[in-house]
PDB file of C-alpha atoms in Angstrom:
ATOM      1  CA  UNK A   1     -87.227 -31.929 -27.883  1.00 56.00           C
ATOM      2  CA  UNK A   2     -83.899 -31.529 -26.824  1.00 57.00           C
ATOM      3  CA  UNK A   3     -80.186 -32.900 -28.842  1.00 58.00           C
ATOM      4  CA  UNK A   4     -76.944 -32.745 -27.204  1.00 59.00           C
ATOM      5  CA  UNK A   5     -73.657 -32.682 -30.210  1.00 62.00           C
ATOM      6  CA  UNK A   6     -73.290 -36.014 -29.777  1.00 64.00           C
ATOM      7  CA  UNK A   7     -76.685 -36.891 -30.849  1.00 63.00           C
ATOM      8  CA  UNK A   8     -78.368 -37.893 -27.283  1.00 62.00           C
ATOM      9  CA  UNK A   9     -82.215 -36.768 -27.053  1.00 63.00           C
ATOM     10  CA  UNK A  10     -84.151 -36.155 -24.827  1.00 59.00           C
ATOM     11  CA  UNK A  11     -88.045 -35.737 -25.580  1.00 57.00           C
ATOM     12  CA  UNK A  12     -91.328 -34.790 -23.782  1.00 51.00           C
ATOM     13  CA  UNK A  13     -94.668 -35.537 -25.095  1.00 52.00           C
ATOM     14  CA  UNK A  14     -96.879 -32.912 -24.709  1.00 55.00           C
ATOM     15  CA  UNK A  15     -99.854 -33.349 -22.394  1.00 50.00           C
ATOM     16  CA  UNK A  16    -100.046 -30.223 -20.689  1.00 54.00           C
ATOM     17  CA  UNK A  17    -102.938 -31.742 -18.535  1.00 52.00           C
ATOM     18  CA  UNK A  18    -100.939 -34.686 -17.114  1.00 67.00           C
ATOM     19  CA  UNK A  19     -97.218 -35.340 -15.217  1.00 85.00           C
ATOM     20  CA  UNK A  20     -95.247 -37.111 -17.410  1.00 89.00           C
ATOM     21  CA  UNK A  21     -91.716 -38.835 -16.731  1.00 90.00           C
ATOM     22  CA  UNK A  22     -88.522 -38.287 -18.357  1.00 92.00           C
ATOM     23  CA  UNK A  23     -87.178 -41.247 -20.278  1.00 91.00           C
ATOM     24  CA  UNK A  24     -84.112 -42.459 -22.428  1.00 87.00           C
ATOM     25  CA  UNK A  25     -84.680 -44.327 -25.496  1.00 88.00           C
ATOM     26  CA  UNK A  26     -81.649 -45.645 -28.209  1.00 88.00           C
ATOM     27  CA  UNK A  27     -82.308 -44.889 -31.398  1.00 90.00           C
ATOM     28  CA  UNK A  28     -83.984 -48.007 -32.177  1.00 91.00           C
ATOM     29  CA  UNK A  29     -87.001 -47.168 -29.666  1.00 90.00           C
ATOM     30  CA  UNK A  30     -85.617 -49.382 -26.793  1.00 91.00           C
ATOM     31  CA  UNK A  31     -86.271 -47.935 -23.296  1.00 90.00           C
ATOM     32  CA  UNK A  32     -83.208 -47.325 -21.550  1.00 88.00           C
ATOM     33  CA  UNK A  33     -84.115 -45.674 -18.389  1.00 90.00           C
ATOM     34  CA  UNK A  34     -86.322 -42.807 -16.082  1.00 91.00           C
ATOM     35  CA  UNK A  35     -84.864 -40.007 -14.679  1.00 92.00           C
ATOM     36  CA  UNK A  36     -85.807 -38.384 -11.320  1.00 90.00           C
ATOM     37  CA  UNK A  37     -89.982 -38.863 -10.555  1.00 91.00           C
ATOM     38  CA  UNK A  38     -93.468 -38.205 -12.217  1.00 92.00           C
ATOM     39  CA  UNK A  39     -94.113 -34.545 -12.315  1.00 93.00           C
ATOM     40  CA  UNK A  40     -94.745 -31.957 -14.645  1.00 95.00           C
ATOM     41  CA  UNK A  41     -91.865 -31.393 -16.867  1.00 95.00           C
ATOM     42  CA  UNK A  42     -91.218 -28.646 -19.799  1.00 93.00           C
ATOM     43  CA  UNK A  43     -88.611 -27.578 -21.697  1.00 92.00           C
ATOM     44  CA  UNK A  44     -85.953 -30.197 -21.412  1.00 94.00           C
ATOM     45  CA  UNK A  45     -81.822 -29.367 -22.151  1.00 96.00           C
ATOM     46  CA  UNK A  46     -79.085 -31.616 -22.090  1.00 96.00           C
ATOM     47  CA  UNK A  47     -75.489 -29.894 -21.213  1.00 97.00           C
ATOM     48  CA  UNK A  48     -73.087 -29.820 -23.781  1.00 97.00           C
ATOM     49  CA  UNK A  49     -71.316 -32.641 -22.088  1.00 96.00           C
ATOM     50  CA  UNK A  50     -74.238 -34.495 -21.568  1.00 94.00           C
ATOM     51  CA  UNK A  51     -73.588 -35.156 -17.963  1.00 96.00           C
ATOM     52  CA  UNK A  52     -76.626 -32.856 -16.672  1.00 97.00           C
ATOM     53  CA  UNK A  53     -80.734 -32.089 -18.256  1.00 97.00           C
ATOM     54  CA  UNK A  54     -82.221 -29.597 -16.860  1.00 98.00           C
ATOM     55  CA  UNK A  55     -85.669 -28.803 -17.017  1.00 97.00           C
ATOM     56  CA  UNK A  56     -88.693 -26.754 -16.003  1.00 97.00           C
ATOM     57  CA  UNK A  57     -90.971 -28.179 -13.133  1.00 96.00           C
ATOM     58  CA  UNK A  58     -94.088 -27.032 -12.660  1.00 96.00           C
ATOM     59  CA  UNK A  59     -94.975 -27.165  -8.888  1.00 95.00           C
ATOM     60  CA  UNK A  60     -98.540 -28.551  -8.477  1.00 93.00           C
ATOM     61  CA  UNK A  61     -99.947 -25.957  -5.989  1.00 93.00           C
ATOM     62  CA  UNK A  62     -98.180 -22.402  -7.248  1.00 94.00           C
ATOM     63  CA  UNK A  63     -99.123 -23.615 -10.713  1.00 94.00           C
ATOM     64  CA  UNK A  64     -95.544 -22.102 -11.624  1.00 96.00           C
ATOM     65  CA  UNK A  65     -92.785 -23.561 -13.179  1.00 97.00           C
ATOM     66  CA  UNK A  66     -88.865 -23.723 -11.531  1.00 98.00           C
ATOM     67  CA  UNK A  67     -85.266 -24.765 -13.393  1.00 98.00           C
ATOM     68  CA  UNK A  68     -84.066 -27.764 -11.716  1.00 98.00           C
ATOM     69  CA  UNK A  69     -80.411 -29.826 -12.751  1.00 98.00           C
ATOM     70  CA  UNK A  70     -80.138 -33.051 -13.156  1.00 97.00           C
ATOM     71  CA  UNK A  71     -76.826 -34.819 -12.693  1.00 96.00           C
ATOM     72  CA  UNK A  72     -77.403 -37.581 -14.772  1.00 95.00           C
ATOM     73  CA  UNK A  73     -73.964 -39.407 -14.020  1.00 94.00           C
ATOM     74  CA  UNK A  74     -74.352 -39.285 -10.233  1.00 94.00           C
ATOM     75  CA  UNK A  75     -77.944 -39.282  -9.824  1.00 93.00           C
ATOM     76  CA  UNK A  76     -79.751 -36.101  -7.960  1.00 94.00           C
ATOM     77  CA  UNK A  77     -80.684 -33.119  -9.204  1.00 96.00           C
ATOM     78  CA  UNK A  78     -80.342 -29.361  -7.703  1.00 97.00           C
ATOM     79  CA  UNK A  79     -83.158 -26.544  -7.840  1.00 97.00           C
ATOM     80  CA  UNK A  80     -81.527 -23.527 -10.199  1.00 98.00           C
ATOM     81  CA  UNK A  81     -84.398 -21.130  -9.952  1.00 97.00           C
ATOM     82  CA  UNK A  82     -86.208 -20.008  -6.533  1.00 96.00           C
ATOM     83  CA  UNK A  83     -88.526 -17.010  -8.054  1.00 95.00           C
ATOM     84  CA  UNK A  84     -92.263 -17.547  -7.085  1.00 95.00           C
ATOM     85  CA  UNK A  85     -92.627 -16.353 -10.576  1.00 96.00           C
ATOM     86  CA  UNK A  86     -92.928 -18.868 -13.606  1.00 97.00           C
ATOM     87  CA  UNK A  87     -89.560 -20.020 -15.195  1.00 97.00           C
ATOM     88  CA  UNK A  88     -89.171 -21.620 -18.079  1.00 96.00           C
ATOM     89  CA  UNK A  89     -87.280 -22.500 -21.630  1.00 95.00           C
ATOM     90  CA  UNK A  90     -83.795 -23.273 -20.282  1.00 97.00           C
ATOM     91  CA  UNK A  91     -81.325 -23.304 -22.919  1.00 97.00           C
ATOM     92  CA  UNK A  92     -77.360 -24.197 -22.147  1.00 98.00           C
ATOM     93  CA  UNK A  93     -74.176 -22.242 -23.133  1.00 98.00           C
ATOM     94  CA  UNK A  94     -71.544 -23.938 -25.356  1.00 97.00           C
ATOM     95  CA  UNK A  95     -69.694 -24.790 -22.525  1.00 98.00           C
ATOM     96  CA  UNK A  96     -71.631 -25.652 -20.169  1.00 98.00           C
ATOM     97  CA  UNK A  97     -71.476 -22.540 -17.845  1.00 98.00           C
ATOM     98  CA  UNK A  98     -74.567 -21.026 -17.867  1.00 98.00           C
ATOM     99  CA  UNK A  99     -78.538 -21.095 -18.513  1.00 98.00           C
ATOM    100  CA  UNK A 100     -80.586 -18.499 -19.931  1.00 98.00           C
ATOM    101  CA  UNK A 101     -83.708 -18.647 -18.884  1.00 98.00           C
ATOM    102  CA  UNK A 102     -87.315 -16.792 -19.640  1.00 97.00           C
ATOM    103  CA  UNK A 103     -89.502 -15.507 -16.874  1.00 97.00           C
ATOM    104  CA  UNK A 104     -92.400 -13.728 -15.932  1.00 96.00           C
ATOM    105  CA  UNK A 105     -91.300 -12.051 -12.582  1.00 94.00           C
ATOM    106  CA  UNK A 106     -91.133  -8.400 -14.077  1.00 91.00           C
ATOM    107  CA  UNK A 107     -94.813  -9.171 -15.209  1.00 91.00           C
ATOM    108  CA  UNK A 108     -94.442 -10.030 -18.938  1.00 93.00           C
ATOM    109  CA  UNK A 109     -91.581 -12.672 -20.243  1.00 95.00           C
ATOM    110  CA  UNK A 110     -88.087 -11.278 -20.360  1.00 96.00           C
ATOM    111  CA  UNK A 111     -85.229 -13.008 -20.203  1.00 97.00           C
ATOM    112  CA  UNK A 112     -82.432 -13.987 -17.327  1.00 98.00           C
ATOM    113  CA  UNK A 113     -79.342 -16.112 -17.064  1.00 97.00           C
ATOM    114  CA  UNK A 114     -77.656 -17.625 -14.171  1.00 98.00           C
ATOM    115  CA  UNK A 115     -74.094 -19.552 -13.657  1.00 98.00           C
ATOM    116  CA  UNK A 116     -75.127 -23.353 -14.198  1.00 98.00           C
ATOM    117  CA  UNK A 117     -73.634 -24.312 -11.171  1.00 97.00           C
ATOM    118  CA  UNK A 118     -76.184 -22.107  -9.205  1.00 96.00           C
ATOM    119  CA  UNK A 119     -73.240 -20.179  -7.367  1.00 95.00           C
ATOM    120  CA  UNK A 120     -74.794 -16.633  -8.502  1.00 92.00           C
ATOM    121  CA  UNK A 121     -78.230 -14.795  -8.980  1.00 93.00           C
ATOM    122  CA  UNK A 122     -79.767 -14.404 -12.189  1.00 95.00           C
ATOM    123  CA  UNK A 123     -79.200 -11.568 -13.933  1.00 96.00           C
ATOM    124  CA  UNK A 124     -81.288 -10.024 -16.578  1.00 96.00           C
ATOM    125  CA  UNK A 125     -80.253  -9.815 -20.058  1.00 96.00           C
ATOM    126  CA  UNK A 126     -83.550  -8.779 -22.046  1.00 95.00           C
ATOM    127  CA  UNK A 127     -86.586  -7.216 -20.334  1.00 92.00           C
ATOM    128  CA  UNK A 128     -89.031  -4.696 -22.177  1.00 83.00           C
ATOM    129  CA  UNK A 129     -92.333  -3.768 -20.973  1.00 79.00           C
ATOM    130  CA  UNK A 130     -94.423  -3.876 -24.160  1.00 83.00           C
ATOM    131  CA  UNK A 131     -94.045  -7.391 -24.995  1.00 87.00           C
ATOM    132  CA  UNK A 132     -92.779 -11.086 -24.426  1.00 91.00           C
ATOM    133  CA  UNK A 133     -89.571 -12.381 -25.040  1.00 93.00           C
ATOM    134  CA  UNK A 134     -89.427 -16.338 -25.043  1.00 94.00           C
ATOM    135  CA  UNK A 135     -85.869 -17.794 -24.766  1.00 95.00           C
ATOM    136  CA  UNK A 136     -85.314 -20.565 -27.858  1.00 93.00           C
ATOM    137  CA  UNK A 137     -81.540 -21.416 -28.277  1.00 95.00           C
ATOM    138  CA  UNK A 138     -77.877 -20.135 -27.626  1.00 96.00           C
ATOM    139  CA  UNK A 139     -75.409 -20.097 -30.874  1.00 95.00           C
ATOM    140  CA  UNK A 140     -72.863 -22.589 -31.072  1.00 95.00           C
ATOM    141  CA  UNK A 141     -69.999 -20.063 -30.649  1.00 96.00           C
ATOM    142  CA  UNK A 142     -71.415 -18.737 -27.445  1.00 97.00           C
ATOM    143  CA  UNK A 143     -72.203 -15.209 -29.287  1.00 97.00           C
ATOM    144  CA  UNK A 144     -75.919 -14.593 -29.198  1.00 96.00           C
ATOM    145  CA  UNK A 145     -79.199 -16.190 -27.773  1.00 96.00           C
ATOM    146  CA  UNK A 146     -81.758 -16.121 -30.003  1.00 94.00           C
ATOM    147  CA  UNK A 147     -85.006 -16.420 -29.068  1.00 94.00           C
ATOM    148  CA  UNK A 148     -88.997 -14.709 -30.212  1.00 91.00           C
ATOM    149  CA  UNK A 149     -90.792 -12.070 -29.447  1.00 89.00           C
ATOM    150  CA  UNK A 150     -94.733 -10.876 -30.014  1.00 86.00           C
ATOM    151  CA  UNK A 151     -96.854  -8.490 -28.536  1.00 82.00           C
ATOM    152  CA  UNK A 152    -100.987  -8.484 -28.793  1.00 77.00           C
ATOM    153  CA  UNK A 153    -100.267  -6.692 -31.815  1.00 77.00           C
ATOM    154  CA  UNK A 154     -97.868  -8.165 -33.694  1.00 73.00           C
ATOM    155  CA  UNK A 155     -97.091 -12.273 -34.809  1.00 75.00           C
ATOM    156  CA  UNK A 156     -94.301 -14.472 -33.078  1.00 79.00           C
ATOM    157  CA  UNK A 157     -90.939 -13.233 -34.416  1.00 86.00           C
ATOM    158  CA  UNK A 158     -87.422 -14.102 -34.573  1.00 89.00           C
ATOM    159  CA  UNK A 159     -84.340 -12.323 -32.879  1.00 91.00           C
ATOM    160  CA  UNK A 160     -80.636 -12.523 -31.842  1.00 94.00           C
ATOM    161  CA  UNK A 161     -79.438 -10.951 -29.093  1.00 96.00           C
ATOM    162  CA  UNK A 162     -75.652 -10.365 -28.705  1.00 97.00           C
ATOM    163  CA  UNK A 163     -73.794 -11.026 -25.484  1.00 97.00           C
ATOM    164  CA  UNK A 164     -71.109  -8.913 -25.709  1.00 94.00           C
ATOM    165  CA  UNK A 165     -71.082  -4.856 -26.571  1.00 93.00           C
ATOM    166  CA  UNK A 166     -74.558  -2.906 -26.496  1.00 92.00           C
ATOM    167  CA  UNK A 167     -76.434  -6.565 -26.267  1.00 93.00           C
ATOM    168  CA  UNK A 168     -79.392  -4.481 -29.294  1.00 94.00           C
ATOM    169  CA  UNK A 169     -81.284  -7.288 -30.551  1.00 94.00           C
ATOM    170  CA  UNK A 170     -81.095  -7.727 -34.455  1.00 92.00           C
ATOM    171  CA  UNK A 171     -83.614  -9.345 -36.713  1.00 88.00           C
ATOM    172  CA  UNK A 172     -83.150 -12.878 -37.021  1.00 84.00           C
ATOM    173  CA  UNK A 173     -85.563 -13.788 -39.875  1.00 73.00           C
ATOM    174  CA  UNK A 174     -87.680 -10.560 -40.991  1.00 64.00           C
ATOM    175  CA  UNK A 175     -90.286 -11.302 -42.374  1.00 61.00           C
ATOM    176  CA  UNK A 176     -94.380 -10.510 -41.735  1.00 58.00           C
ATOM    177  CA  UNK A 177     -95.344 -14.049 -40.343  1.00 56.00           C
ATOM    178  CA  UNK A 178     -95.212 -15.217 -37.481  1.00 52.00           C
ATOM    179  CA  UNK A 179     -92.038 -17.305 -36.458  1.00 54.00           C
ATOM    180  CA  UNK A 180     -91.153 -19.816 -34.026  1.00 55.00           C
ATOM    181  CA  UNK A 181     -88.992 -22.838 -35.159  1.00 52.00           C
ATOM    182  CA  UNK A 182     -85.469 -22.046 -34.716  1.00 54.00           C
ATOM    183  CA  UNK A 183     -82.193 -23.472 -34.524  1.00 60.00           C
ATOM    184  CA  UNK A 184     -78.926 -21.971 -35.413  1.00 58.00           C
ATOM    185  CA  UNK A 185     -76.719 -24.605 -37.252  1.00 53.00           C
ATOM    186  CA  UNK A 186     -72.998 -25.321 -36.458  1.00 53.00           C
ATOM    187  CA  UNK A 187     -70.519 -24.978 -39.277  1.00 48.00           C
TER     188      UNK A 187
END
């Protein structure tokens, strides 16, 4: 599920075995329309200005996902990622110019980002060899990306990745339990 600051919500029923459709509903549950064709969608994210939808689409042959951008104003979609690896968990920067995402192109899940208009290459933001990093959310001030991290030896933990300076991650919540639910609260 994803929500924009203006209250627009996109939701995907979690049924991993069947293709689905992306549907708009008003607050009373009335169907308003469909975005795109039937496909295997995951991790929808609405742009800050509500004009675009980033979503991972699984290829039925390769079984891996790429990130696509739907233009909600003019129609159509554009592919953002092209690596044969699995690209998922996309989140928009608060100004709508970048998309951060998770990819397993290095053998484990790492965090990358790319200009949202597709004008540049993907860039590794955070990688490692000892665990899996999965993008969760971008802070409203644009200074941090929240992500979960786990290994076979440790439960999921939430970290904040500073996007300036040395980019050394810091624990978001430092408790000995698995943490995956996430949200930055706007002030």
